[in-house]
Every structure is written in structure tokens, then in C-alpha cells.
Short mmCIF file of C-alpha atoms in Angstrom, two decimals:
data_model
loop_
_atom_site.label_atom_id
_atom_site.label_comp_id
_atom_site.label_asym_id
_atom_site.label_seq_id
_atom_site.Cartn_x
_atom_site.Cartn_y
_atom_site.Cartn_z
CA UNK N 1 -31.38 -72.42 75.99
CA UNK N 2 -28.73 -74.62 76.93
CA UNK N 3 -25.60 -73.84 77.64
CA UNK N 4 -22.14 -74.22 75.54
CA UNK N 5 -19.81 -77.49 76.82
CA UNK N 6 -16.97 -76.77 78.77
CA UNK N 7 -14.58 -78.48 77.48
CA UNK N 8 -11.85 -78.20 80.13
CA UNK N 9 -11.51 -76.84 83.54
CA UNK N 10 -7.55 -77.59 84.41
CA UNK N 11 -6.76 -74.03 82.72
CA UNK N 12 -8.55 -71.94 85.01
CA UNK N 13 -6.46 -70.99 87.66
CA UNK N 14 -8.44 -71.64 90.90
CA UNK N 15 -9.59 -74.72 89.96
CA UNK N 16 -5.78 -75.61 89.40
CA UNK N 17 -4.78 -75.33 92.67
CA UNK N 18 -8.10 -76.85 94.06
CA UNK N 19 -7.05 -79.55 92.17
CA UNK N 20 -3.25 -79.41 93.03
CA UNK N 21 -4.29 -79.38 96.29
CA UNK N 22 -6.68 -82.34 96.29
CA UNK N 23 -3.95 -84.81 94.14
CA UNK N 24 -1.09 -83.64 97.21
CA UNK N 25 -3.56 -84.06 100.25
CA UNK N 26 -5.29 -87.18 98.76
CA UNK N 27 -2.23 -89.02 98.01
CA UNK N 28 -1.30 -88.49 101.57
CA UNK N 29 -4.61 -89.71 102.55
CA UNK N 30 -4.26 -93.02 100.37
CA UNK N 31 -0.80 -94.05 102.41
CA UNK N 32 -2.46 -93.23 105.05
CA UNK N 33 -5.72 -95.51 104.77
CA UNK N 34 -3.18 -98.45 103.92
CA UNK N 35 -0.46 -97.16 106.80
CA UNK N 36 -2.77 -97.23 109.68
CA UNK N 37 -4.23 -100.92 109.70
CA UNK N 38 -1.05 -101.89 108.17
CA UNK N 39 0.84 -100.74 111.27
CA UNK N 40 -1.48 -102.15 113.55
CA UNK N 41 -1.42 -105.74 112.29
CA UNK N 42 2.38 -105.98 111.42
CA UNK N 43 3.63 -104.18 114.42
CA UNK N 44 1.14 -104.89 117.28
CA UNK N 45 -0.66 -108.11 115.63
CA UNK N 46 -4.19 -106.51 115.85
CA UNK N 47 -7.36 -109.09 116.08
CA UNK N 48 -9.44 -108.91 113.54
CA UNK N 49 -11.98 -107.22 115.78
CA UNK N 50 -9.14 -104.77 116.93
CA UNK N 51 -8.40 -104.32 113.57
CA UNK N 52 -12.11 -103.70 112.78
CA UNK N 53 -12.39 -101.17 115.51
CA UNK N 54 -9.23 -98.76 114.25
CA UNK N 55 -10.50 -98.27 111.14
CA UNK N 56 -14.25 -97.44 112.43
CA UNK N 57 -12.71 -95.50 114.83
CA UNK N 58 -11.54 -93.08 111.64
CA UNK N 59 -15.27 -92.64 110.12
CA UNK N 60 -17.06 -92.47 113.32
CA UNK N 61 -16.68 -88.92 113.13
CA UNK N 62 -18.65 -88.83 110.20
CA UNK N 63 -21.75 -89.74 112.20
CA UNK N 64 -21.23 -87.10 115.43
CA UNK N 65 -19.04 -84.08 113.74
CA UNK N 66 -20.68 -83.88 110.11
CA UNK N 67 -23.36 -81.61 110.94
CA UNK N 68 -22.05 -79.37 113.17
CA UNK N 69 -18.92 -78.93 110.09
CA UNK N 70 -21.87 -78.04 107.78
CA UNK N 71 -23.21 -75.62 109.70
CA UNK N 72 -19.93 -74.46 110.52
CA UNK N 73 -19.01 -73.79 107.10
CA UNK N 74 -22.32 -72.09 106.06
CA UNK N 75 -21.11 -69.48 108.92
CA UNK N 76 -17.46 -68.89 108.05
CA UNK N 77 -15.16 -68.37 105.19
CA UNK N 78 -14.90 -71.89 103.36
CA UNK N 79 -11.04 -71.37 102.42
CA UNK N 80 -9.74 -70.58 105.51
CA UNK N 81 -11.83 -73.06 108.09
CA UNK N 82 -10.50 -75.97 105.11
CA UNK N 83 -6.91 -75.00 105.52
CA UNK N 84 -6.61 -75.13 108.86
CA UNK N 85 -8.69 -78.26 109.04
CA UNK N 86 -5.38 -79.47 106.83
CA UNK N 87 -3.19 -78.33 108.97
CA UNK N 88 -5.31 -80.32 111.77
CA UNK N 89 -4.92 -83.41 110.12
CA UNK N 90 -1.17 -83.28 109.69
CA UNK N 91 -0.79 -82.72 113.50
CA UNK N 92 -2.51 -86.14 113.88
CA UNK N 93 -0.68 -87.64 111.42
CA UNK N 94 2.66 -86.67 113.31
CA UNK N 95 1.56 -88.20 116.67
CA UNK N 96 1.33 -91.64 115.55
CA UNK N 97 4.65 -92.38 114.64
CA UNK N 98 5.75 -90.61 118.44
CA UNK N 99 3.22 -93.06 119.56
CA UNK N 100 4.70 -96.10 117.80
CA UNK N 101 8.20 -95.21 118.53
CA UNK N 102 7.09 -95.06 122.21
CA UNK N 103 6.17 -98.54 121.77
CA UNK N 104 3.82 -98.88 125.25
CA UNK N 105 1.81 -101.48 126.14
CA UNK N 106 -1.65 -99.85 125.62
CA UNK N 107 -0.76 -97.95 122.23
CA UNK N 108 -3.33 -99.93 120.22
CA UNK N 109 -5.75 -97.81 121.96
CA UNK N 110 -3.60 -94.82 122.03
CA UNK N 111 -3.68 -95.29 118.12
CA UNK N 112 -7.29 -95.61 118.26
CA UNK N 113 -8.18 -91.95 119.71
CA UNK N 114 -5.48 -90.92 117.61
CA UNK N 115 -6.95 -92.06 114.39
CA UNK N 116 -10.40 -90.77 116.11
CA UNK N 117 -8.80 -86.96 115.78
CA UNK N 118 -7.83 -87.35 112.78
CA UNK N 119 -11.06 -88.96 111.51
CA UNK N 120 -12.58 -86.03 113.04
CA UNK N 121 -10.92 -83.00 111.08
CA UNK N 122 -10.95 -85.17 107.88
CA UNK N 123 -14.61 -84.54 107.84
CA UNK N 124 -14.08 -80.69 108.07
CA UNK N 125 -11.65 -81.28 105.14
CA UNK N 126 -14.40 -83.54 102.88
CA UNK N 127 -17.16 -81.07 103.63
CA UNK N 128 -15.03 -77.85 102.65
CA UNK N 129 -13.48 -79.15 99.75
CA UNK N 130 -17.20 -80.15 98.28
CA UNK N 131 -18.36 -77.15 99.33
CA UNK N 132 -15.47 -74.28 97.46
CA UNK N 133 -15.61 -75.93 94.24
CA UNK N 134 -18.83 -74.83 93.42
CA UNK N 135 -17.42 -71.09 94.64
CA UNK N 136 -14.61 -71.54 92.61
CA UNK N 137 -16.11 -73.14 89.35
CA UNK N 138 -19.15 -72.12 87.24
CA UNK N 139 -22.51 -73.84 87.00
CA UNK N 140 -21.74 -75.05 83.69
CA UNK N 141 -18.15 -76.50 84.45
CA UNK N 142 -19.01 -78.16 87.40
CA UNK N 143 -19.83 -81.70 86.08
CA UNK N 144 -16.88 -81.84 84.52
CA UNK N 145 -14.73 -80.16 87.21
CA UNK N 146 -16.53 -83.00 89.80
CA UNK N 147 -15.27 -86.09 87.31
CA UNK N 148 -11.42 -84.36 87.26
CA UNK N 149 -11.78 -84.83 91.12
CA UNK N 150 -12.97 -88.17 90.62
CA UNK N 151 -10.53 -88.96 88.42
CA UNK N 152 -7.65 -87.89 90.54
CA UNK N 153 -8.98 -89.54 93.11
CA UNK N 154 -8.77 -92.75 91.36
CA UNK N 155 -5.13 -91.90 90.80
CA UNK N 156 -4.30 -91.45 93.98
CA UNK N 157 -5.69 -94.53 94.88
CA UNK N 158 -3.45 -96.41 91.67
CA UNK N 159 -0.30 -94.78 93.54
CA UNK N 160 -1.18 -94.38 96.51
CA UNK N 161 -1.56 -97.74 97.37
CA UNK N 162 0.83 -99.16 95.43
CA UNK N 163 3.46 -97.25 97.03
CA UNK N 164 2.34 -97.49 99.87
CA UNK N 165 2.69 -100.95 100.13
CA UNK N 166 6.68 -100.91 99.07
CA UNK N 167 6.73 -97.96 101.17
CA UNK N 168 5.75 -100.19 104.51
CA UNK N 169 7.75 -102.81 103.33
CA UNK N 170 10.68 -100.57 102.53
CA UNK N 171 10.95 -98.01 105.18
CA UNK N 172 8.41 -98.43 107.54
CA UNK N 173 5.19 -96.83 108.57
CA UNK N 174 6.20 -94.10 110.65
CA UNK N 175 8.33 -92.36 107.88
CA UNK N 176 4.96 -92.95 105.45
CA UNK N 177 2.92 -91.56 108.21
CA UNK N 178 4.61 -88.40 108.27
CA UNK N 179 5.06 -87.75 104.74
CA UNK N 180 1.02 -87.86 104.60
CA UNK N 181 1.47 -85.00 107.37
CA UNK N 182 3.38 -82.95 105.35
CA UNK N 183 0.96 -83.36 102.30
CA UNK N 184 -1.55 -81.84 104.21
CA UNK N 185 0.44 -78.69 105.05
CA UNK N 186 1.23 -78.24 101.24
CA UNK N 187 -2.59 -78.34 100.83
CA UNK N 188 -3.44 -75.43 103.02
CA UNK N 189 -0.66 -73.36 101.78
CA UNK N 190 -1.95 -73.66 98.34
CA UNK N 191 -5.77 -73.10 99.67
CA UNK N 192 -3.79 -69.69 100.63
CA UNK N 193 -4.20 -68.25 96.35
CA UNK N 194 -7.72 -69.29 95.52
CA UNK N 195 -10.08 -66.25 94.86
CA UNK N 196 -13.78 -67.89 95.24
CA UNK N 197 -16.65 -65.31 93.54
CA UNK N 198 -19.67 -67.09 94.74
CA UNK N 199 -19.71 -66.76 98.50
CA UNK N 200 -22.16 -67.46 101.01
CA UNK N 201 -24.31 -64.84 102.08
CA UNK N 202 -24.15 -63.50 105.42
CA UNK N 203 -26.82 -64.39 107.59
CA UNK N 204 -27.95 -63.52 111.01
CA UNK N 205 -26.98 -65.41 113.71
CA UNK N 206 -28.92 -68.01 115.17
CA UNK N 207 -28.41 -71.77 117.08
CA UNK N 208 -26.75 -74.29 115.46
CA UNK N 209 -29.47 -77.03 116.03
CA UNK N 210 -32.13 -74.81 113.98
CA UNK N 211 -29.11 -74.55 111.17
CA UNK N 212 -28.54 -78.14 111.00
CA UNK N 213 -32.24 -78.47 111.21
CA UNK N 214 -33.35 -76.45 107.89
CA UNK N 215 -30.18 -78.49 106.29
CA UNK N 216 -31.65 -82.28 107.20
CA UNK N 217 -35.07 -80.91 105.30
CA UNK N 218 -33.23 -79.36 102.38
CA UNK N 219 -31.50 -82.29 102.06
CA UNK N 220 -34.32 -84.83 102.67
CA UNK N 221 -36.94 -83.23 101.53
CA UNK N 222 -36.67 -84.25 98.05
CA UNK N 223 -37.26 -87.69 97.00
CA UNK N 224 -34.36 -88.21 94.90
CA UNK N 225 -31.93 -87.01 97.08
CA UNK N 226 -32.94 -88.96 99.52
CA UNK N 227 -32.87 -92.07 98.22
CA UNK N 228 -29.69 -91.89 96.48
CA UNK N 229 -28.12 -91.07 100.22
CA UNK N 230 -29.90 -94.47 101.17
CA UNK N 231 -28.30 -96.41 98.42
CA UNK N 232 -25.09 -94.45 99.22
CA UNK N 233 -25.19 -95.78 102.67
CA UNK N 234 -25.56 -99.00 102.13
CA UNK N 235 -23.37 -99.45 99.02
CA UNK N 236 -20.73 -98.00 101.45
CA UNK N 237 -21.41 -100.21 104.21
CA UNK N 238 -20.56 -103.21 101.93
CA UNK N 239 -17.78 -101.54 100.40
CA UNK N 240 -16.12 -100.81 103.98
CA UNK N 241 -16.99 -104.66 104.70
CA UNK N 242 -14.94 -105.44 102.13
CA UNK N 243 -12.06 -103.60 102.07
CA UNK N 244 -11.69 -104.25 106.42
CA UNK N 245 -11.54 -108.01 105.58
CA UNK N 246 -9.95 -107.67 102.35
CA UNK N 247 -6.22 -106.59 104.71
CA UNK N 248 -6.78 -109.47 106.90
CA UNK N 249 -7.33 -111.91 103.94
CA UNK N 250 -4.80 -111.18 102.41
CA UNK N 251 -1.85 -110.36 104.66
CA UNK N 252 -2.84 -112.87 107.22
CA UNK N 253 -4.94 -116.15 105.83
CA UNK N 254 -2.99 -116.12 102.62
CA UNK N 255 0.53 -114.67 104.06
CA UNK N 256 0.72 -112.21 100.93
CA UNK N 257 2.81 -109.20 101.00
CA UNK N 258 2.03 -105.85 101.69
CA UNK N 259 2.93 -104.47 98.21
CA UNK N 260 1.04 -107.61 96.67
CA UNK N 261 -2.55 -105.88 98.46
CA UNK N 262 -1.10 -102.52 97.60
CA UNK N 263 -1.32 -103.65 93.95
CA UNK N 264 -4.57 -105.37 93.94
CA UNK N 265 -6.17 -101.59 95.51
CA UNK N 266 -3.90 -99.82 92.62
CA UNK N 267 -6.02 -102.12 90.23
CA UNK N 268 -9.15 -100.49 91.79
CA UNK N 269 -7.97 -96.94 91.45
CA UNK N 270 -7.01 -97.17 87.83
CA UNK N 271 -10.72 -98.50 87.34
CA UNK N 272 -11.49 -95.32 88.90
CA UNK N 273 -9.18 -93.38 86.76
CA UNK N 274 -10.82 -94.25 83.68
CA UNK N 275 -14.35 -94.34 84.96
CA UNK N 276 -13.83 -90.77 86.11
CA UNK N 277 -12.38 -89.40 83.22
CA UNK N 278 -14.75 -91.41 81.00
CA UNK N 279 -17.79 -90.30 82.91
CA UNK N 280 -18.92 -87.01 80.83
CA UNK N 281 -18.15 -89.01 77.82
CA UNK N 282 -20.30 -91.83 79.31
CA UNK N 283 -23.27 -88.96 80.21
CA UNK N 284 -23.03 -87.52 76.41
CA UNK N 285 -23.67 -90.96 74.82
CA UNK N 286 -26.03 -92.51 76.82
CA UNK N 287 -27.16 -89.96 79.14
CA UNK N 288 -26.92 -89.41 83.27
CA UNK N 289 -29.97 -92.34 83.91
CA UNK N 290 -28.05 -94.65 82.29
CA UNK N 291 -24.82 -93.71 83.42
CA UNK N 292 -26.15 -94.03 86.88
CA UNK N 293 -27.37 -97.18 86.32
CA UNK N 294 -24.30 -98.81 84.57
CA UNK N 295 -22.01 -97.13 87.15
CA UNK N 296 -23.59 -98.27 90.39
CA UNK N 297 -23.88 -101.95 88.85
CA UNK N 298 -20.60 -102.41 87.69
CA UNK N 299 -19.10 -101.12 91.33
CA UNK N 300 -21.09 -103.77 92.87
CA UNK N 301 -20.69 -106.23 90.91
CA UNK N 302 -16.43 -105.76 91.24
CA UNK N 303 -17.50 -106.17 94.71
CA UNK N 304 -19.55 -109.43 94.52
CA UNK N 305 -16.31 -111.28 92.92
CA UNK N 306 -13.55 -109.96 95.15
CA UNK N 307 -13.29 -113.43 96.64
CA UNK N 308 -14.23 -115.71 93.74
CA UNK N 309 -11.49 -116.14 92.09
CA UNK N 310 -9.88 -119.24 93.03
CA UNK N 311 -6.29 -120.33 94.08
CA UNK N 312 -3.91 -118.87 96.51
CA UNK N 313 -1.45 -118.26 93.28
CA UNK N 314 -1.36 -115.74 90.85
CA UNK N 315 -4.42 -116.24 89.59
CA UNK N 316 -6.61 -115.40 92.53
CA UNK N 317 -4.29 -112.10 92.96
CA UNK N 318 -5.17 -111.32 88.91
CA UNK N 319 -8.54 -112.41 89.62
CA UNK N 320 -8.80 -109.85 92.71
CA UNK N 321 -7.35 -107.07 90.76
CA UNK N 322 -9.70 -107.17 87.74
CA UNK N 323 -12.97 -107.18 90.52
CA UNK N 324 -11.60 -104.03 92.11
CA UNK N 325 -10.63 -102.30 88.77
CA UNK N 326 -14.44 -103.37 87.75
CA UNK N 327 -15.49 -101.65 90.98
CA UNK N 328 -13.15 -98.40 90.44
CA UNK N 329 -14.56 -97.70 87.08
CA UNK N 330 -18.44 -98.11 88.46
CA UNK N 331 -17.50 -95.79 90.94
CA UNK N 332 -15.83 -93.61 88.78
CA UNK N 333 -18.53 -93.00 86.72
CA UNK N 334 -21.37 -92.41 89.18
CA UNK N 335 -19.61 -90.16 91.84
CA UNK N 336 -19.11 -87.21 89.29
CA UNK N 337 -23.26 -87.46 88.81
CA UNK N 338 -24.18 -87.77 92.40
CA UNK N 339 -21.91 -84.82 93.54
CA UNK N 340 -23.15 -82.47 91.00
CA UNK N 341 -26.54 -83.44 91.91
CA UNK N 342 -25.88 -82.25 95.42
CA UNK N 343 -23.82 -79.16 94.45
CA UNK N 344 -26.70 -77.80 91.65
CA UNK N 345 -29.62 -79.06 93.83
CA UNK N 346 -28.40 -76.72 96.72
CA UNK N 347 -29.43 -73.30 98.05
CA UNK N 348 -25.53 -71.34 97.99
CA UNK N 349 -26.06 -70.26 101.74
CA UNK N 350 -26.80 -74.00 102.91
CA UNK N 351 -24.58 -75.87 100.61
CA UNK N 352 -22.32 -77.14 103.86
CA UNK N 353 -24.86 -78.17 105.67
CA UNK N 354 -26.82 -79.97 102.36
CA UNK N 355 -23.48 -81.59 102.14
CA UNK N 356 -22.65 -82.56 105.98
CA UNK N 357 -26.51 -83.88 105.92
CA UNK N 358 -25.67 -86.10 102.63
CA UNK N 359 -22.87 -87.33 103.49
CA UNK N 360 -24.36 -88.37 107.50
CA UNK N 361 -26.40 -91.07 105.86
CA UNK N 362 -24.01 -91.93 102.65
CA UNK N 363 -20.77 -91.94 105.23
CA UNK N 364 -22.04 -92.66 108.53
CA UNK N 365 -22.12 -96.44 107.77
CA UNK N 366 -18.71 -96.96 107.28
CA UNK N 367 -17.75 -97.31 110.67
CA UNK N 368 -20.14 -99.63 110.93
CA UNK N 369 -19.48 -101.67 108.41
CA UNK N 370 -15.65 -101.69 109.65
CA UNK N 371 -17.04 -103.17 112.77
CA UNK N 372 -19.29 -105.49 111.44
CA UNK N 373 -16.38 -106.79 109.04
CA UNK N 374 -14.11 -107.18 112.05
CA UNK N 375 -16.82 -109.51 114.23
CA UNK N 376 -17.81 -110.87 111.56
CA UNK N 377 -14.13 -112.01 110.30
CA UNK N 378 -13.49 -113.24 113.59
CA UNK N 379 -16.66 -115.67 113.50
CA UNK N 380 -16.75 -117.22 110.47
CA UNK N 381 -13.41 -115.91 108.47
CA UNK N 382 -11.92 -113.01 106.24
CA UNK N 383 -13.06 -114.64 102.67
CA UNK N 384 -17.20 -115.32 103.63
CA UNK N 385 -16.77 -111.75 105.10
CA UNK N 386 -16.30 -110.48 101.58
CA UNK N 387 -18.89 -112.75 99.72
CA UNK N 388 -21.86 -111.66 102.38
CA UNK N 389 -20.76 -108.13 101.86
CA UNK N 390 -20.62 -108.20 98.28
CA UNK N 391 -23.27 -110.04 97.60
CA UNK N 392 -25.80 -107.76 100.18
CA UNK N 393 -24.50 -105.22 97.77
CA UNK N 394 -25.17 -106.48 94.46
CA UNK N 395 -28.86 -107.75 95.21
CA UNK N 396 -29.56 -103.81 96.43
CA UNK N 397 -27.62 -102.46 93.40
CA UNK N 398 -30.41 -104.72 90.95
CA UNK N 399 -33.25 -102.86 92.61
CA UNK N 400 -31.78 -99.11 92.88
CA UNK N 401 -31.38 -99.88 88.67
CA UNK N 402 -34.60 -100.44 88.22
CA UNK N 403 -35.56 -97.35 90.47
CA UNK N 404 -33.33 -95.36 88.67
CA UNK N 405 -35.12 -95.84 85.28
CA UNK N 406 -39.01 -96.10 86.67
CA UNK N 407 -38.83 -94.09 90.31
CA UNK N 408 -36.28 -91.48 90.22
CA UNK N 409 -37.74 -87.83 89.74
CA UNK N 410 -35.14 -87.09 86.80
CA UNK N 411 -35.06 -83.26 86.89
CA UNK N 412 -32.35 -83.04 88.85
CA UNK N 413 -30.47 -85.23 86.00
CA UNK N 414 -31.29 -82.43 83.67
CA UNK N 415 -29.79 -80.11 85.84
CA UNK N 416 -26.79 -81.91 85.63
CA UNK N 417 -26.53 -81.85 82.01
CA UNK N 418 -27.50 -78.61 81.67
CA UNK N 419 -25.46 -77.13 84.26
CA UNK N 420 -27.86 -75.13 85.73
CA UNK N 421 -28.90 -74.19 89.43
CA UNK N 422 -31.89 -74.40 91.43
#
């Protein structure tokens, strides 16, 4: 029999301040993903390849750390190990303006292992946080709850950059940088009053490797999930492509401001906005296959015409706006259906490491794509950057739309709209 809608989650009081939480530690993390290549360019006149190589060195992590946080999680309490991963975070965040300030010769680098710590406790922080909600929120509000995170997401991303941008202009970035610290403090005191009811078992002990082990084959032993992680991976890799050479094209081949970029990536996260609180909408009228399917294209196809639009004017900045909001609404309604995929898919006692093994292959080639973005801006420009990458993206998102429809093993879908577990 299937279950009643849920109609709304924001009443219930541990999913409020889940989702307090996430709005005040991802609004920090917004300035801060605009902050940190924005203070290396405009203070220390990064390369492009230097540039290219501080924002990998943030998502590296998620290639060597991810797994071991899994299993970590799977072997601990989830609220506590993700507030003191927040409280990690802001500690990094607060050496980077000492090291600015400082001002020494080698503090690109410096800034590099710098934004390598933090990268490296943000994973603990993105593997915890999609790991308690499903502790925190029934089977048959979790869809929903997942496309409220979206949606906030999305409008952190319409703020955050936005201010962000007058923010660096304004006051600087050291004074952004540590008001992103002290967002992630306010997260792990109000991780401090959740009650979770579905825990993880307790299981005997027994190596790590053998954990992360029996997580790779939960998560890769089914076809579906598999493949979407592919896709994930390499819709990410063109996405990161973009958005590295999207700073440099901007701020430095067309001399824009930084509040002008900060309002082109607000454009993007009010797509997002909508798209995310559209998406179970979206699912009830045309169902998850096709929401998947109209999703995923119309992200990449926001990213094929980032750098169409011609003109160094207004138009090209209207132009890039109205590609990225096309992007943020894609985005916005496919993430809700992928995440509740994983969540509902997932054995309880190996949900972290289900999650850390996803997200390996979905997130691990970002830093890449960072790098390649950098070289690759360096050898033949910022603009033909962002055409390869968006282009490599769309022709793959054709194909994983018709795979969707013929391929895809659909029960999982069901799941979804059912809001059932394994």
C-alpha cells in the first residue's frame, strides 16, 4: 500500500535545526568558494594554473579521505563526529586570513595546504550531514526533506555569492573568511539538540580496509547506482571546468568586477532554488524517469552556453546569467532524486560508507577538472576552456537520457516515490 504524502518537513523539530544548520554552514561555505580564488588572484595575481591548483587542492580530499570518513561514521555517533568536523573547518578558515595578513613570499602555497585541511574535514562534514538526515527524518519524508536541502542550497548559492562579491570588494577577504569560520561553529552548536531514532547498529570491530571494502560492493554492486556515480563524475568534472575558468574569464580577460561574477553565480543558485523546490512537484506530474531526464539535460545544457553569448557588455553578462540559472534549476531538480536513491537504497549500518563510496567517483573528479581547467586556460584561453567543458558535458548528458528511459533498472525510482527502504 503506499504511503500518505508528506506534505512538509520544516515543522518537525530535528529536521529544523538540520536544516538551520545546513542554510548557516552553507552560506559560509558559498563566501568561501568565491573568497579563496578571489584572494588568490586579486591579492597575489595567481596564474591560471596556480589558480587551477588552489581550488583542486580543496576537493582532492575527496579522492584520499572519503572512505576512510565513511567508515568512520558507520563506527561512531554521526552527530557528534559532524560537529566537530564543523568546528574543524572553522579553524581552517581562521588561518588564512593570519596567513594573508603575514603577507610572505611563499603564502600561495601556504594557502594551498591550508585550503587542503580544510578540503579535508569538509568531506567529514558532506558525508555526516547525508548520512543523519535519514536518522532524523522518516522513510516517507525523505524525498521531500532531500529537495528542502537542495533548495537551500540553491539559496545559499543566490546570496552567497552575491554577497560575497560586494563583500570582497567592500571589506576584503580576510573579514569574509572569518565570518565563514564562525558559521561553522553555529552549525555544531545547533548539531548539539538533534535527537536521531534510527541509529546505526553496533557492530564488532574489525579493519577499516574490509569496512570500506563491503561499502565499494554495496555501492557498486548495483547497476543503477553505479552508473549514475559515472555520470555524476563526469557531469562534475565539466562543471568544475567551468566554473575554474569561469573566475579567470571574467575578472581577468574581460576586467569585470567581483560583484558582477558574484551575480552571474547568484543567477545559478536561484535556478537551483526553484528547481529544488519544484522538484517533488516535477516527480508528481511527470514522474522520477522523467524528472531525471529533464533535470540532468537542462544542467548541461546551462553549461554548454556559458560562453555563447556574445559581447563584452551587458548582454553577454545577461546572457551568462540565464545559462547558469538554466543549469541551477537542472540541478535542482535531479539532486533531490539521486540522494534519496542513495539514502533508501542503503543498508542503515553502511549508509556512510555507501555514501563516502558514491561520492569517491561523483566528487573525486573535481579536482581534476580544476586542474585540467587551469592548464588548459593557460594554453589556449579562459572562454574555449568553457565551450570544451560544456560541450563534453552536453554530448554525455544526450546519452545518459536515453539510458535513463531504456537502461536504467527503475526500482529504485519506485522506491523513491514510495518512500520505502530496502
Amino acid at each position: 500500500m503506499r504511503p500518505s504524502p508528506v506534505t512538509d518537513v520544516a515543522g518537525q523539530r530535528n529536521f529544523r535545526r538540520y536544516w538551520i544548520g545546513q542554510i548557516v554552514s552553507g552560506s559560509g561555505n558559498e563566501i568561501t568558494s568565491f573568497a579563496i580564488p578571489a584572494l588568490a588572484v586579486s591579492v597575489w595575481g595567481a596564474t591560471q594554473s596556480q589558480l587551477g591548483l588552489i581550488n583542486a587542492a580543496q576537493f582532492f580530499p575527496s579522492v584520499f579521505v572519503i572512505l576512510f570518513a565513511g567508515a568512520y561514521y558507520d563506527r561512531s555517533d554521526t552527530k557528534a563526529t559532524l560537529a566537530v568536523a564543523n568546528l574543524c573547518c572553522a579553524a581552517c578558515l581562521l588561518a588564512m586570513p593570519l596567513i594573508a595578513i603575514r603577507g610572505e613570499s611563499d603564502a600561495l602555497l601556504v594557502l594551498g595546504i591550508a585550503a587542503f585541511a580544510l578540503g579535508v574535514f569538509r568531506v567529514f562534514v558532506n558525508v555526516g550531514s547525508a548520512k543523519l538526515l535519514p536518522e532524523i527524518v522518516s522513510p516517507t519524508a525523505l524525498t521531500l526533506a532531500n529537495s528542502r536541502v537542495t533548495a537551500t542550497t540553491a539559496a545559499l548559492g543566490i546570496g552567497g555569492a552575491a554577497v560575497a562579491g560586494l563583500a570582497v570588494d567592500l571589506v576584503g577577504n580576510n573579514w569574509v573568511l572569518a565570518l565563514d569560520a564562525a558559521t561553522f561553529v553555529a552549525s555544531a552548536l545547533l548539531l548539539i539538540g538533534i535527537v536521531t531514532f534510527r541509529t546505526t547498529p553496533p557492530r564488532g570491530r574489525r579493519p577499516v580496509r574490509a569496512d570500506i571494502g563491503e561499502g565499494l560492493r554495496i555501492a557498486f554492486g548495483d547497476r543503477t547506482l553505479r552508473s549514475l556515480a559515472l555520470m555524476a563524475s563526469w557531469f562534475n568534472l565539466c562543471e568544475r571546468m567551468v566554473l575554474t575558468a569561469l573566475f579567470y574569464y571574467l575578472l581577468a580577460d574581460q576586467g569585470r568586477t567581483a560583484t558582477t561574477l558574484g551575480v552571474c553565480l547568484a543567477a545559478g543558485g536561484v535556478g537551483g532554488l526553484l528547481g529544488g523546490l519544484g522538484s517533488p512537484a516535477v516527480i508528481r506530474a511527470v514522474g522520477a524517469v522523467r524528472a531525471m531526464q529533464w533535470g540532468m539535460g537542462a544542467g548541461a545544457l546551462g553549461l554548454a552556453t556559458v560562453a555563447l553569448w556574445p559581447g563584452s557588455g551587458v548582454l553577454g553578462v545577461i546572457g551568462c546569467a540565464l545559462s547558469l540559472f538554466l543549469h541551477g534549476c537542472g540541478i535542482g531538480v535531479y539532486n533531490p532524486l539521486s540522494n534519496s536513491v542513495r539514502q533508501l537504497a542503503s543498508p542503515p549500518e553502511a549508509l556512510g560508507r555507501v555514501v563516502a563510496s558514491y561520492r569517491l567517483v561523483s566528487m573525486g573528479s573535481i579536482p581534476l577538472g580544476a586542474v585540467l581547467a587551469g592548464y588548459l586556460a593557460a594554453a589556449a584561453g579562459a572562454r574555449p576552456t568553457i565551450l570544451i567543458a560544456g560541450a563534453a558535458c552536453l554530448i554525455v548528458a544526450v546519452y545518459y537520457i536515453w539510458w535513463v528511459r531504456h537502461r536504467m533498472d527503475s526500482r529504485w525510482l519506485v522506491f523513491v516515490e514510495e518512500g520505502r527502504n530496502r
